[in-house]
Amino acid sequence: MDERMRVGITQGDVNGIGYETILKTFDDPMMYEFCIPVLYGSPKTAIYHRKALDLQTQFNVVASAKDAEPNRLNVVDCNPEEVHIEFGVASEESGKAAFLALERAVQEYRDGLIDVIVTAPINKNSIHSEAFHFPGHTEYLEDRLGQGNKALMILMNSSMRVALATVHDPISEVAGKLSVQLIKERIAVLHKTLKQDFCIEKPRIAVLGLNPHAGDGGLLGKEEEEIIKPAIEEMAKEKIQAFGPFPADGFFGSGDYRKFDAILAMYHDQGLIPLKALDMDGGVNFTAGLPVVRTSPDHGTAYDIAGKGIANEDSMRQAIFTAIDVERCRRNEKTIHANPLRKLYFDRHDDSDKIRLDTARE
């Protein structure tokens, strides 16, 4: 039986660089040693991109992931109608195509046909509709596959892991969204995912402040004293190693981020600007806290370079590797912490029954 993981990959926005990065990634035969890829999209769209970008990647058209073949890029057709492709242009048609691919991947994950999900970038405005009324992938997957669990967005590269207390919220609303309970929830999920998904036994978490100089003792803002510090102190009572709040500029500028396993930023740009400045091409977006393992490259649709053949596929490749690694860590963690006593009891119970039965026959 083939033990390679089945990685479901959604096509994302067909007018962006998603197909280019996917096709370039699987033009490398080595990738098939790690997984059986299943691309949810359209064979016609894949052919169009391959020809326009002068790529040679071969693929196999299948009805669903259950028919996927090893050592091939398998494509599941999710678009009943032909999609008009116009590189670099946002359109309602491309948004609908992205949504249909995402829905199919989620359904096949539910059916146990794929092990993890990797999503190519979407245009949040194009995909928005009555069916998709979410700020992004993270919230959509929390609704569809969360089973009541809260999702936590983590962006990572070779230098750091950054989680976000607030995600796609206008900056004018960030302070009002913060609460002691929210910070505690984010720290708890981050601590759990570092242990479960990254096999870190005793994680160290840095928590950033919201205001300049982390509020400067309340002079530049009260959120650190009234919300962030109390949350950190309460988590310490639960033996979770969270430290801070740290002033964001000094924390990154001094290199202190190297001393921690993960960082909790208060809002989107606070955490992601330094991460992307250090390594834009190798970043990965991971949705923590959910039963499903989902990753994505950390770039967007990149309309400005779509169709030019110059997109870097490193982030897509790393997203696939990260999904595989996280799923392996989860499986190993379950095995390590499985309770052996129940099995031992029943083994002995069975043996004793057998002995009594053999004795009775004698």
XYZ file of N, CA, C and O in Angstrom, residues 56-255:
800
model
N 6.403 22.435 -19.148
C 6.328 21.078 -19.673
C 5.650 20.095 -18.714
O 5.569 18.903 -19.014
N 5.172 20.549 -17.578
C 4.613 19.663 -16.559
C 3.463 18.825 -17.105
O 2.500 19.354 -17.651
N 3.569 17.511 -16.924
C 2.521 16.595 -17.356
C 1.547 16.350 -16.216
O 1.919 16.386 -15.040
N 0.290 16.081 -16.537
C -0.687 15.780 -15.494
C -1.680 14.728 -15.972
O -1.774 14.430 -17.163
N -2.401 14.190 -14.997
C -3.324 13.091 -15.221
C -4.718 13.540 -14.795
O -4.907 13.997 -13.664
N -5.714 13.454 -15.658
C -7.079 13.874 -15.342
C -7.821 12.722 -14.672
O -7.855 11.604 -15.204
N -8.397 12.996 -13.488
C -9.136 11.970 -12.733
C -10.483 12.513 -12.304
O -10.687 13.730 -12.216
N -11.409 11.588 -12.022
C -12.748 11.989 -11.588
C -12.745 12.486 -10.152
O -13.512 13.376 -9.785
N -11.890 11.899 -9.326
C -11.762 12.319 -7.926
C -10.428 11.820 -7.389
O -9.707 11.080 -8.071
N -10.125 12.203 -6.149
C -8.838 11.836 -5.561
C -8.691 10.330 -5.385
O -7.569 9.823 -5.337
N -9.794 9.614 -5.296
C -9.688 8.158 -5.121
C -9.066 7.491 -6.346
O -8.568 6.363 -6.261
N -9.085 8.176 -7.487
C -8.502 7.634 -8.711
C -7.090 8.169 -8.968
O -6.501 7.877 -10.010
N -6.572 8.934 -8.030
C -5.266 9.570 -8.229
C -4.158 8.525 -8.364
O -4.134 7.521 -7.653
N -3.236 8.776 -9.272
C -2.112 7.882 -9.511
C -0.837 8.462 -8.914
O -0.637 9.679 -8.942
N 0.037 7.605 -8.398
C 1.326 8.101 -7.897
C 2.211 8.565 -9.042
O 2.016 8.183 -10.196
N 3.164 9.410 -8.693
C 4.172 9.901 -9.641
C 3.580 10.740 -10.770
O 4.182 10.888 -11.832
N 2.384 11.277 -10.547
C 1.728 12.156 -11.520
C 1.028 13.284 -10.778
O 0.567 13.119 -9.642
N 0.919 14.421 -11.429
C 0.058 15.489 -10.935
C -1.356 15.179 -11.416
O -1.622 15.172 -12.625
N -2.240 14.874 -10.490
C -3.602 14.492 -10.827
C -4.513 15.704 -10.758
O -4.476 16.461 -9.786
N -5.353 15.896 -11.782
C -6.237 17.053 -11.853
C -7.689 16.593 -11.819
O -8.113 15.783 -12.645
N -8.439 17.126 -10.841
C -9.875 16.872 -10.733
C -10.603 18.069 -11.325
O -10.382 19.207 -10.902
N -11.469 17.826 -12.294
C -12.197 18.914 -12.962
C -13.349 19.382 -12.078
O -14.301 18.646 -11.823
N -13.254 20.625 -11.610
C -14.265 21.191 -10.710
C -15.130 22.252 -11.380
O -16.053 22.772 -10.754
N -14.796 22.589 -12.618
C -15.511 23.665 -13.305
C -16.374 23.102 -14.433
O -15.855 22.664 -15.457
N -17.689 23.070 -14.259
C -18.564 22.512 -15.298
C -18.543 23.315 -16.595
O -18.852 22.792 -17.659
N -18.187 24.581 -16.495
C -18.122 25.429 -17.681
C -16.696 25.909 -17.902
O -15.900 25.997 -16.967
N -16.373 26.202 -19.162
C -15.043 26.717 -19.477
C -14.869 28.107 -18.876
O -15.760 28.950 -18.957
N -13.718 28.311 -18.248
C -13.442 29.575 -17.559
C -12.593 30.477 -18.450
O -11.564 30.056 -18.984
N -13.047 31.716 -18.620
C -12.267 32.692 -19.390
C -11.114 33.179 -18.534
O -11.297 33.620 -17.392
N -9.907 33.096 -19.077
C -8.708 33.474 -18.334
C -8.136 34.764 -18.902
O -7.924 34.889 -20.106
N -7.911 35.713 -18.015
C -7.294 36.977 -18.390
C -6.287 37.337 -17.306
O -6.658 37.815 -16.223
N -5.017 37.051 -17.567
C -3.980 37.241 -16.562
C -4.005 38.644 -15.961
O -4.119 39.644 -16.667
N -3.918 38.671 -14.623
C -3.797 39.941 -13.922
C -5.081 40.710 -13.733
O -5.053 41.853 -13.283
N -6.224 40.078 -14.045
C -7.508 40.780 -13.952
C -8.433 40.045 -12.985
O -8.673 38.835 -13.128
N -8.956 40.755 -12.009
C -9.931 40.175 -11.095
C -11.283 40.086 -11.788
O -11.696 41.017 -12.474
N -11.964 38.952 -11.619
C -13.262 38.793 -12.257
C -14.165 37.902 -11.421
O -13.698 37.054 -10.648
N -15.460 38.093 -11.584
C -16.434 37.256 -10.883
C -16.303 35.799 -11.318
O -16.450 34.878 -10.511
N -15.985 35.581 -12.584
C -15.845 34.230 -13.123
C -14.672 33.491 -12.470
O -14.786 32.320 -12.105
N -13.550 34.175 -12.308
C -12.390 33.543 -11.669
C -12.653 33.270 -10.194
O -12.186 32.268 -9.639
N -13.421 34.155 -9.554
C -13.788 33.936 -8.164
C -14.673 32.717 -7.986
O -14.487 31.920 -7.061
N -15.627 32.536 -8.897
C -16.510 31.368 -8.842
C -15.721 30.085 -9.056
O -15.948 29.072 -8.370
N -14.779 30.098 -9.995
C -13.956 28.921 -10.257
C -13.119 28.552 -9.031
O -12.965 27.369 -8.692
N -12.587 29.565 -8.365
C -11.795 29.319 -7.154
C -12.653 28.705 -6.061
O -12.229 27.772 -5.356
N -13.881 29.187 -5.927
C -14.778 28.676 -4.894
C -15.170 27.230 -5.168
O -15.185 26.390 -4.255
N -15.486 26.894 -6.408
C -15.882 25.525 -6.741
C -14.750 24.533 -6.455
O -14.994 23.421 -5.968
N -13.529 24.928 -6.740
C -12.385 24.058 -6.457
C -12.220 23.866 -4.954
O -11.949 22.746 -4.479
N -12.390 24.931 -4.199
C -12.258 24.861 -2.751
C -13.339 23.965 -2.147
O -13.055 23.121 -1.276
N -14.561 24.119 -2.603
C -15.665 23.298 -2.108
C -15.421 21.817 -2.382
O -15.682 20.961 -1.535
N -14.924 21.507 -3.571
C -14.680 20.107 -3.925
C -13.572 19.512 -3.058
O -13.658 18.363 -2.601
N -12.522 20.275 -2.819
C -11.430 19.795 -1.973
C -11.911 19.521 -0.558
O -11.555 18.496 0.056
N -12.735 20.409 -0.027
C -13.272 20.225 1.324
C -14.144 18.970 1.392
O -14.058 18.185 2.337
N -14.965 18.764 0.380
C -15.820 17.581 0.366
C -14.995 16.300 0.300
O -15.279 15.332 1.009
N -13.956 16.294 -0.519
C -13.151 15.086 -0.642
C -12.286 14.866 0.604
O -11.963 13.727 0.943
N -11.955 15.940 1.314
C -11.286 15.770 2.606
C -12.242 15.106 3.589
O -11.858 14.181 4.318
N -13.475 15.581 3.617
C -14.485 14.969 4.494
C -14.668 13.482 4.182
O -14.903 12.674 5.074
N -14.574 13.142 2.901
C -14.762 11.761 2.475
C -13.516 10.901 2.695
O -13.526 9.705 2.373
N -12.469 11.498 3.215
C -11.250 10.754 3.500
C -10.402 10.441 2.289
O -9.553 9.541 2.326
N -10.576 11.202 1.200
C -9.853 10.918 -0.039
C -8.518 11.654 -0.132
O -7.667 11.290 -0.937
N -8.345 12.707 0.659
C -7.062 13.417 0.730
C -6.695 13.595 2.199
O -7.555 13.556 3.080
N -5.407 13.772 2.454
C -4.920 13.863 3.838
C -4.768 15.296 4.326
O -4.981 15.581 5.506
N -4.377 16.193 3.436
C -4.148 17.596 3.797
C -4.618 18.476 2.648
O -4.843 17.991 1.525
N -4.763 19.777 2.929
C -5.197 20.730 1.905
C -4.181 21.860 1.792
O -3.759 22.440 2.801
N -3.774 22.159 0.564
C -2.916 23.307 0.267
C -3.697 24.208 -0.687
O -4.174 23.746 -1.725
N -3.835 25.474 -0.330
C -4.652 26.379 -1.134
C -3.793 27.397 -1.872
O -2.956 28.071 -1.268
N -3.987 27.494 -3.178
C -3.361 28.572 -3.939
C -4.114 29.875 -3.633
O -5.284 29.845 -3.225
N -3.501 31.030 -3.833
C -4.100 32.302 -3.424
C -5.399 32.628 -4.161
O -5.564 32.311 -5.342
N -6.312 33.257 -3.451
C -7.573 33.728 -4.015
C -7.610 35.252 -3.960
O -6.866 35.877 -3.197
N -8.489 35.837 -4.761
C -8.802 37.254 -4.646
C -10.047 37.342 -3.773
O -11.116 36.870 -4.149
N -9.895 37.897 -2.588
C -10.991 37.873 -1.609
C -12.223 38.620 -2.096
O -13.356 38.284 -1.727
N -12.029 39.627 -2.921
C -13.160 40.371 -3.452
C -13.878 39.570 -4.542
O -15.106 39.500 -4.575
N -13.114 38.909 -5.414
C -13.710 38.150 -6.522
C -14.487 36.942 -6.036
O -15.535 36.593 -6.582
N -13.981 36.277 -5.017
C -14.610 35.045 -4.556
C -15.814 35.323 -3.661
O -16.648 34.448 -3.436
N -15.920 36.543 -3.186
C -16.999 36.865 -2.246
C -18.363 36.755 -2.924
O -18.585 37.263 -4.018
N -19.276 36.036 -2.260
C -20.625 35.819 -2.797
C -21.518 35.369 -1.646
O -21.080 35.303 -0.491
N -22.769 35.037 -1.955
C -23.665 34.516 -0.924
C -23.141 33.203 -0.373
O -23.329 32.873 0.801
N -22.459 32.410 -1.211
C -21.931 31.120 -0.783
C -20.618 31.289 -0.011
O -20.317 30.514 0.899
N -19.827 32.296 -0.386
C -18.551 32.547 0.290
C -18.595 33.959 0.865
O -18.299 34.935 0.174
N -18.975 34.039 2.125
C -19.129 35.339 2.783
C -18.102 35.496 3.906
O -18.392 36.079 4.952
N -16.911 34.985 3.665
C -15.867 34.976 4.689
C -14.732 35.925 4.299
O -14.509 36.179 3.114
N -13.978 36.425 5.291
C -12.841 37.292 4.963
C -11.729 36.576 4.201
O -10.956 37.204 3.499
N -11.634 35.244 4.357
C -10.580 34.503 3.683
C -10.687 33.015 3.920
O -11.672 32.515 4.482
N -9.651 32.276 3.478
C -9.617 30.821 3.640
C -9.759 30.397 5.106
O -10.436 29.410 5.417
N -9.071 31.102 5.992
C -9.020 30.709 7.401
C -10.415 30.612 8.001
O -10.786 29.598 8.617
N -11.190 31.649 7.806
C -12.538 31.681 8.387
C -13.462 30.678 7.693
O -14.327 30.070 8.332
N -13.295 30.513 6.392
C -14.092 29.541 5.644
C -13.843 28.117 6.169
O -14.787 27.354 6.420
N -12.580 27.750 6.355
C -12.250 26.407 6.816
C -12.666 26.193 8.265
O -13.044 25.081 8.647
N -12.605 27.236 9.065
C -13.104 27.133 10.442
C -14.583 26.795 10.434
O -15.050 25.960 11.216
N -15.333 27.408 9.519
C -16.765 27.154 9.416
C -17.053 25.756 8.863
O -17.916 25.046 9.378
N -16.329 25.349 7.831
C -16.622 24.088 7.144
C -16.051 22.866 7.850
O -16.668 21.809 7.870
N -14.842 23.001 8.407
C -14.151 21.821 8.933
C -13.695 21.975 10.380
O -12.993 21.107 10.908
N -14.088 23.070 11.023
C -13.570 23.349 12.360
C -14.113 22.482 13.470
O -13.478 22.314 14.500
N -15.324 21.940 13.292
C -15.964 21.119 14.328
C -15.998 21.841 15.676
O -15.789 21.258 16.731
N -16.247 23.142 15.617
C -16.344 23.936 16.844
C -15.031 24.508 17.333
O -15.009 25.297 18.283
N -13.921 24.152 16.701
C -12.610 24.675 17.092
C -12.361 26.035 16.446
O -12.859 26.327 15.366
N -11.555 26.847 17.119
C -11.201 28.161 16.612
C -9.889 28.097 15.829
O -8.913 27.505 16.279
N -9.893 28.692 14.648
C -8.696 28.699 13.802
C -7.738 29.796 14.244
O -8.147 30.836 14.760
N -6.462 29.557 14.024
C -5.425 30.539 14.312
C -4.504 30.616 13.100
O -3.948 29.599 12.669
N -4.357 31.797 12.535
C -3.470 31.963 11.382
C -2.026 32.095 11.847
O -1.707 32.925 12.692
N -1.170 31.234 11.298
C 0.258 31.288 11.579
C 1.002 31.430 10.256
O 0.796 30.642 9.337
N 1.850 32.436 10.156
C 2.740 32.599 9.013
C 4.139 32.221 9.467
O 4.562 32.604 10.562
N 4.849 31.462 8.629
C 6.165 30.991 9.050
C 7.125 30.962 7.875
O 6.725 30.873 6.710
N 8.398 31.032 8.217
C 9.466 30.797 7.255
C 10.627 30.186 8.016
O 10.451 29.702 9.140
N 11.807 30.185 7.438
C 12.948 29.551 8.094
C 13.407 30.315 9.332
O 14.190 29.792 10.131
N 12.938 31.544 9.528
C 13.394 32.385 10.634
C 12.444 32.425 11.817
O 12.866 32.562 12.965
N 11.136 32.336 11.561
C 10.177 32.535 12.653
C 8.802 31.985 12.321
O 8.497 31.698 11.155
N 7.986 31.845 13.367
C 6.563 31.548 13.228
C 5.795 32.700 13.876
O 6.055 33.040 15.037
N 4.861 33.284 13.140
C 4.099 34.416 13.652
C 2.614 34.093 13.609
O 2.067 33.798 12.537
N 1.964 34.126 14.770
C 0.516 33.947 14.854
C -0.138 35.304 15.045
O 0.498 36.251 15.538
N -1.413 35.409 14.660
C -2.107 36.697 14.694
C -3.288 36.672 15.654
O -4.140 35.792 15.568
N -3.313 37.657 16.554
C -4.447 37.777 17.474
C -5.695 38.230 16.726
O -6.791 37.725 16.935
N -5.548 39.223 15.857
C -6.614 39.628 14.938
C -6.075 39.432 13.532
O -4.872 39.534 13.302
N -6.964 39.149 12.579
C -6.478 38.756 11.258
C -6.834 39.804 10.215
O -6.111 40.764 9.995
N -7.970 39.656 9.585
C -8.348 40.564 8.487
C -9.288 41.658 9.001
O -10.375 41.867 8.477
N -8.838 42.351 10.033
C -9.639 43.418 10.628
C -9.043 44.778 10.278
O -7.814 44.945 10.285
N -9.885 45.767 9.969
C -9.366 47.122 9.740
C -8.583 47.595 10.961
O -8.954 47.289 12.107
N -7.519 48.328 10.733
C -6.653 48.749 11.834
C -7.429 49.587 12.853
O -7.126 49.567 14.046
N -8.464 50.289 12.379
C -9.263 51.122 13.293
C -10.076 50.288 14.273
O -10.551 50.806 15.290
N -10.225 48.991 13.994
C -11.038 48.120 14.853
C -10.211 47.173 15.709
O -10.765 46.459 16.550
N -8.903 47.156 15.513
C -8.067 46.162 16.180
C -8.134 46.285 17.702
O -8.359 45.296 18.412
N -7.918 47.486 18.244
C -7.895 47.657 19.699
C -9.208 47.204 20.332
O -9.212 46.565 21.397
N -10.322 47.505 19.683
C -11.619 47.113 20.220
C -11.870 45.620 20.183
O -12.714 45.106 20.920
N -11.136 44.903 19.311
C -11.305 43.448 19.204
C -10.538 42.699 20.283
O -10.834 41.540 20.581
N -9.517 43.333 20.850
C -8.664 42.652 21.816
C -9.345 42.536 23.175
O -10.044 43.440 23.622
N -9.131 41.401 23.814
C -9.642 41.169 25.171
C -8.729 40.154 25.850
O -7.961 39.438 25.188
N -8.817 40.082 27.156
C -8.025 39.093 27.893
C -8.362 37.690 27.411
O -7.478 36.852 27.178
N -9.652 37.429 27.224
C -10.078 36.102 26.792
C -9.540 35.757 25.405
O -9.086 34.641 25.166
N -9.577 36.720 24.482
C -9.079 36.468 23.129
C -7.581 36.145 23.145
O -7.139 35.181 22.506
N -6.795 36.930 23.876
C -5.354 36.695 23.935
C -5.069 35.328 24.552
O -4.212 34.574 24.074
N -5.804 34.986 25.600
C -5.619 33.669 26.228
C -5.933 32.544 25.246
O -5.202 31.544 25.167
N -7.022 32.694 24.498
C -7.390 31.665 23.528
C -6.315 31.493 22.461
O -5.951 30.373 22.091
N -5.796 32.623 21.973
C -4.763 32.566 20.938
C -3.483 31.906 21.470
O -2.863 31.087 20.795
N -3.085 32.270 22.678
C -1.881 31.668 23.261
C -2.078 30.175 23.468
O -1.184 29.368 23.182
N -3.257 29.778 23.947
C -3.530 28.359 24.196
C -3.469 27.542 22.911
O -2.874 26.454 22.877
N -4.085 28.054 21.839
C -4.060 27.341 20.554
C -2.635 27.288 20.016
O -2.194 26.252 19.494
N -1.906 28.387 20.131
C -0.534 28.433 19.643
C 0.343 27.442 20.406
O 1.155 26.719 19.804
N 0.185 27.391 21.705
C 0.951 26.443 22.524
C 0.645 25.002 22.116
O 1.561 24.175 21.944
N -0.627 24.706 21.925
C -1.018 23.352 21.540
C -0.467 22.975 20.172
O 0.033 21.861 19.975
N -0.546 23.894 19.217
C -0.085 23.568 17.866
C 1.435 23.413 17.810
O 1.955 22.587 17.048
N 2.169 24.162 18.622
C 3.619 23.992 18.662
C 3.996 22.608 19.165
O 4.948 21.980 18.666
N 3.241 22.096 20.119
C 3.502 20.752 20.639
C 3.000 19.671 19.688
O 3.723 18.728 19.361
N 1.771 19.811 19.227
C 1.124 18.778 18.421
C 1.604 18.764 16.980
O 1.811 17.686 16.389
N 1.771 19.944 16.383
C 2.038 20.047 14.949
C 3.509 20.256 14.606
O 3.909 20.042 13.458
N 4.301 20.700 15.588
C 5.718 20.946 15.321
C 6.637 20.178 16.268
O 7.844 20.367 16.242
N 6.035 19.328 17.106
C 6.795 18.417 17.967
C 7.768 19.160 18.887
O 8.898 18.708 19.115
N 7.354 20.325 19.395
C 8.158 21.086 20.354
C 7.605 20.815 21.746
O 6.466 21.178 22.052
N 8.392 20.186 22.582
C 7.882 19.700 23.862
C 7.528 20.840 24.830
O 6.503 20.809 25.490
N 8.407 21.862 24.920
C 8.177 22.980 25.841
C 8.295 24.298 25.077
O 9.334 24.973 25.123
N 7.247 24.702 24.406
C 7.313 25.896 23.548
C 7.509 27.184 24.348
O 7.007 27.326 25.467
N 8.228 28.111 23.749
C 8.405 29.457 24.290
C 7.738 30.431 23.325
O 8.091 30.480 22.148
N 6.780 31.208 23.836
C 5.976 32.097 23.008
C 6.234 33.548 23.394
O 6.153 33.911 24.575
N 6.531 34.384 22.409
C 6.678 35.823 22.627
C 5.371 36.511 22.239
O 4.800 36.217 21.191
N 4.912 37.423 23.074
C 3.683 38.167 22.813
C 4.041 39.641 22.608
O 4.690 40.254 23.469
N 3.635 40.194 21.458
C 3.938 41.583 21.166
C 2.910 42.512 21.797
O 1.762 42.122 22.022
N 3.325 43.756 22.045
C 2.387 44.770 22.494
C 1.612 45.332 21.307
O 1.930 45.059 20.151
N 0.608 46.132 21.606
C -0.183 46.765 20.547
C 0.351 48.145 20.204
O 0.433 48.522 19.034
N 0.737 48.894 21.218
C 1.088 50.305 21.049
C 2.598 50.503 20.899
O 3.377 49.595 21.189
N 3.030 51.687 20.437
C 4.462 51.977 20.393
C 5.090 51.785 21.770
O 4.490 52.133 22.796
N 6.280 51.193 21.809
C 6.996 50.928 23.065
C 6.168 50.080 24.028
O 6.332 50.184 25.251
N 5.264 49.251 23.480
C 4.399 48.392 24.301
C 3.639 49.214 25.338
O 3.442 48.802 26.486
N 3.201 50.414 24.936
C 2.383 51.255 25.801
C 3.167 52.146 26.728
O 2.618 53.080 27.318
N 4.469 51.856 26.919
C 5.328 52.672 27.797
C 4.691 52.866 29.165
O 4.567 53.985 29.676
N 4.281 51.724 29.776
C 3.712 51.770 31.119
C 2.342 52.414 31.195
O 1.930 52.868 32.271
N 1.640 52.484 30.098
C 0.311 53.082 30.072
C 0.271 54.478 29.513
O -0.802 55.023 29.246
N 1.459 55.065 29.297
C 1.517 56.428 28.774
C 1.028 56.506 27.330
O 0.371 57.467 26.927
N 1.315 55.452 26.535
C 0.977 55.455 25.104
C -0.154 54.501 24.764
O -0.346 54.161 23.594
N -0.883 54.069 25.759
C -1.983 53.150 25.517
C -2.146 52.194 26.684
O -1.163 51.823 27.342
N -3.380 51.787 26.962
C -3.683 50.967 28.136
C -3.786 49.477 27.837
O -3.886 48.665 28.763
N -3.791 49.093 26.560
C -4.080 47.689 26.213
C -3.067 46.712 26.805
O -3.426 45.606 27.221
N -1.798 47.109 26.847
C -0.778 46.210 27.400
C -1.044 45.927 28.881
O -0.966 44.764 29.317
N -1.352 46.985 29.651
C -1.541 46.828 31.097
C -2.874 46.169 31.437
O -2.958 45.389 32.390
N -3.895 46.471 30.650
C -5.244 46.013 31.004
C -5.657 44.710 30.324
O -6.559 44.022 30.806
N -5.008 44.373 29.221
C -5.434 43.185 28.460
C -4.301 42.177 28.265
O -4.422 41.012 28.663
N -3.187 42.614 27.683
C -2.158 41.661 27.264
C -1.399 41.071 28.447
O -1.237 39.852 28.554
N -0.936 41.918 29.374
C -0.213 41.415 30.544
C -1.058 40.477 31.397
O -0.595 39.391 31.780
N -2.302 40.850 31.739
C -3.127 39.920 32.528
C -3.331 38.567 31.834
O -3.344 37.526 32.498
N -3.470 38.583 30.509
C -3.646 37.323 29.782
C -2.395 36.456 29.893
O -2.481 35.242 30.132
N -1.218 37.073 29.760
C 0.038 36.327 29.880
C 0.188 35.746 31.274
O 0.591 34.583 31.451
N -0.155 36.545 32.282
C -0.044 36.079 33.672
C -0.978 34.910 33.950
O -0.618 33.965 34.659
N -2.177 34.942 33.383
C -3.112 33.839 33.594
C -2.644 32.576 32.889
O -2.833 31.468 33.395
N -2.023 32.721 31.730
C -1.504 31.540 31.034
C -0.326 30.927 31.783
O -0.111 29.716 31.727
N 0.437 31.766 32.503
C 1.551 31.249 33.297
C 1.047 30.313 34.389
O 1.720 29.322 34.736
N -0.141 30.589 34.908
C -0.732 29.710 35.929
C -1.052 28.329 35.360
O -1.149 27.357 36.096
N -1.231 28.267 34.030
C -1.489 26.999 33.361
C -0.201 26.382 32.822
O -0.233 25.455 32.021
N 0.945 26.924 33.285
C 2.273 26.423 32.930
C 2.574 26.528 31.437
O 3.235 25.674 30.860
N 2.039 27.580 30.828
C 2.359 27.889 29.439
C 3.369 29.022 29.431
O 3.152 30.073 30.034
N 4.482 28.821 28.742
C 5.566 29.792 28.733
C 5.323 30.876 27.673
O 5.735 30.745 26.530
N 4.640 31.924 28.092
C 4.402 33.078 27.227
C 5.054 34.292 27.886
O 4.958 34.480 29.103
N 5.732 35.118 27.089
C 6.506 36.238 27.620
C 6.139 37.527 26.883
O 5.776 37.505 25.715
N 6.259 38.642 27.577
C 5.967 39.927 26.961
C 5.074 40.769 27.853
O 4.930 40.496 29.038
N 4.416 41.766 27.273
C 4.428 42.164 25.868
C 5.707 42.911 25.478
O 6.199 43.728 26.241
N 6.206 42.607 24.289
C 7.416 43.225 23.771
C 7.071 44.337 22.767
O 6.149 44.175 21.967
N 7.812 45.428 22.795
C 7.659 46.435 21.726
C 8.068 45.806 20.397
O 9.168 45.266 20.277
N 7.207 45.877 19.399
C 7.428 45.145 18.156
C 8.700 45.572 17.432
O 9.457 44.735 16.934
N 8.960 46.890 17.370
C 10.125 47.350 16.596
C 11.434 46.838 17.178
O 12.280 46.294 16.472
N 11.596 46.995 18.473
C 12.819 46.530 19.125
C 12.947 45.017 19.126
O 14.047 44.474 19.000
N 11.827 44.342 19.239
C 11.831 42.874 19.279
C 12.409 42.302 17.991
O 13.263 41.412 18.008
N 11.936 42.808 16.858
C 12.438 42.302 15.580
C 13.804 42.896 15.245
O 14.685 42.204 14.734
N 13.996 44.181 15.542
C 15.247 44.840 15.200
C 16.447 44.263 15.924
O 17.554 44.188 15.368
N 16.249 43.809 17.163
C 17.357 43.271 17.960
C 17.616 41.796 17.687
O 18.600 41.233 18.157
N 16.712 41.171 16.949
C 16.864 39.741 16.685
C 16.330 38.860 17.793
O 16.583 37.642 17.805
